Amino acid sequence: MEVQSLPAALALVAGGGAGLSPEKRAALAVSLPLLQRDYRFERVWFWGCIQGVRGAYYIAEGLGRDRAAPRRCLYSLNCLDWSLLTAASREEVARARQLKGRFQGDPSFQYGPGDPGAEEAAETLPEGAVEPGIKEETRLLATIEQIDKAVGIVPRGAFVKTPLGSVHENRHFEGLSLAEAKKLGSYFHFTEPANLKNKTLLEKANLDPSTDFLDSLEHDIPHGKGSWSVQVEKGGAVVVLRSLLWLGLTFYHVPMTKQYGYVYFGTGEKNTDLPFML
């Protein structure tokens, strides 16, 4: 969610329990434009909040001109002072993803052998290697990447892919109709496609390569509506999608307008019980 539309956007997703205090909203309105200027980002999104035991992490993402390029993640404990999450190695991220349980809310906290998921994380190490501690900052980065990859979504047609491979916002996008907005097939994962390569030539013939270059939500596992809750709220004025895999992720789109976005308010824990709930 962009800072300019944040108050209105939070009001649209408030039905899922997402929200910020007036003080936090005021702090974000001041700090995010400064963040964009200082780091020279093309655009800054407020990503959401991960609630820990002793505090909360407020997350923002900085984007460059190519919207498909990796985003820079930053966190704050008070919505005013921001710290950049430094990139971690693939091995560190893989180990951090194995950790379970609540975040502590302390960036300097280190997970040791006795923490939930530490044994699984140690199994990813090469044989004979000494197990180093995993910083909560690394786990935070790994979790944000997981959520973005699994449930970070955009409406069909909101972005276009140029012949050179870069991705930009579609200036001609005027929003989905209400009928289309209620279909899972009208939304794409805003990440590197995986299922697109498995389509047959006949299926690809019906796709527009400039707009249909991402994976659709209808192919999600558990299949389609098993992973998402689609609701029309405020008398048909807004369509809201809520992830059942990452509880706390809420996406909204106002039909026939350019207004859309997603925000996460949760504990940063994946709902591994989802297959047994269907």
mmCIF file with all atom_site columns, C-alpha atoms in Angstrom, residues 174-179 181-182 187 232 236-239 253-259:
data_model
loop_
_atom_site.group_PDB
_atom_site.id
_atom_site.type_symbol
_atom_site.label_atom_id
_atom_site.label_alt_id
_atom_site.label_comp_id
_atom_site.label_asym_id
_atom_site.label_entity_id
_atom_site.label_seq_id
_atom_site.pdbx_PDB_ins_code
_atom_site.Cartn_x
_atom_site.Cartn_y
_atom_site.Cartn_z
_atom_site.occupancy
_atom_site.B_iso_or_equiv
_atom_site.pdbx_formal_charge
_atom_site.auth_seq_id
_atom_site.auth_comp_id
_atom_site.auth_asym_id
_atom_site.auth_atom_id
_atom_site.pdbx_PDB_model_num
ATOM 1  C CA . GLU A 1 174 ? -8.725  1.143   -15.221 1.00 0.00 ? 174 GLU A CA 1
ATOM 2  C CA . GLY A 1 175 ? -9.620  -1.683  -12.855 1.00 0.00 ? 175 GLY A CA 1
ATOM 3  C CA . LEU A 1 176 ? -11.549 -4.936  -13.150 1.00 0.00 ? 176 LEU A CA 1
ATOM 4  C CA . SER A 1 177 ? -15.303 -5.099  -13.527 1.00 0.00 ? 177 SER A CA 1
ATOM 5  C CA . LEU A 1 178 ? -17.200 -6.390  -10.493 1.00 0.00 ? 178 LEU A CA 1
ATOM 6  C CA . ALA A 1 179 ? -17.897 -9.693  -12.264 1.00 0.00 ? 179 ALA A CA 1
ATOM 7  C CA . ALA A 1 181 ? -13.048 -8.977  -9.681  1.00 0.00 ? 181 ALA A CA 1
ATOM 8  C CA . LYS A 1 182 ? -14.924 -11.853 -8.007  1.00 0.00 ? 182 LYS A CA 1
ATOM 9  C CA . TYR A 1 187 ? -5.493  -12.096 -9.943  1.00 0.00 ? 187 TYR A CA 1
ATOM 10 C CA . VAL A 1 232 ? -17.639 -8.496  -1.786  1.00 0.00 ? 232 VAL A CA 1
ATOM 11 C CA . GLY A 1 236 ? -20.236 -4.149  -3.848  1.00 0.00 ? 236 GLY A CA 1
ATOM 12 C CA . ALA A 1 237 ? -17.853 -1.200  -3.598  1.00 0.00 ? 237 ALA A CA 1
ATOM 13 C CA . VAL A 1 238 ? -14.795 -3.334  -2.825  1.00 0.00 ? 238 VAL A CA 1
ATOM 14 C CA . VAL A 1 239 ? -13.680 -6.928  -3.387  1.00 0.00 ? 239 VAL A CA 1
ATOM 15 C CA . HIS A 1 253 ? -9.565  -3.943  -5.124  1.00 0.00 ? 253 HIS A CA 1
ATOM 16 C CA . VAL A 1 254 ? -12.172 -1.299  -5.873  1.00 0.00 ? 254 VAL A CA 1
ATOM 17 C CA . PRO A 1 255 ? -13.761 -2.413  -9.174  1.00 0.00 ? 255 PRO A CA 1
ATOM 18 C CA . MET A 1 256 ? -13.482 -0.045  -12.159 1.00 0.00 ? 256 MET A CA 1
ATOM 19 C CA . THR A 1 257 ? -10.722 1.952   -10.450 1.00 0.00 ? 257 THR A CA 1
ATOM 20 C CA . LYS A 1 258 ? -6.949  1.738   -10.065 1.00 0.00 ? 258 LYS A CA 1
ATOM 21 C CA . GLN A 1 259 ? -7.279  1.238   -6.323  1.00 0.00 ? 259 GLN A CA 1
#
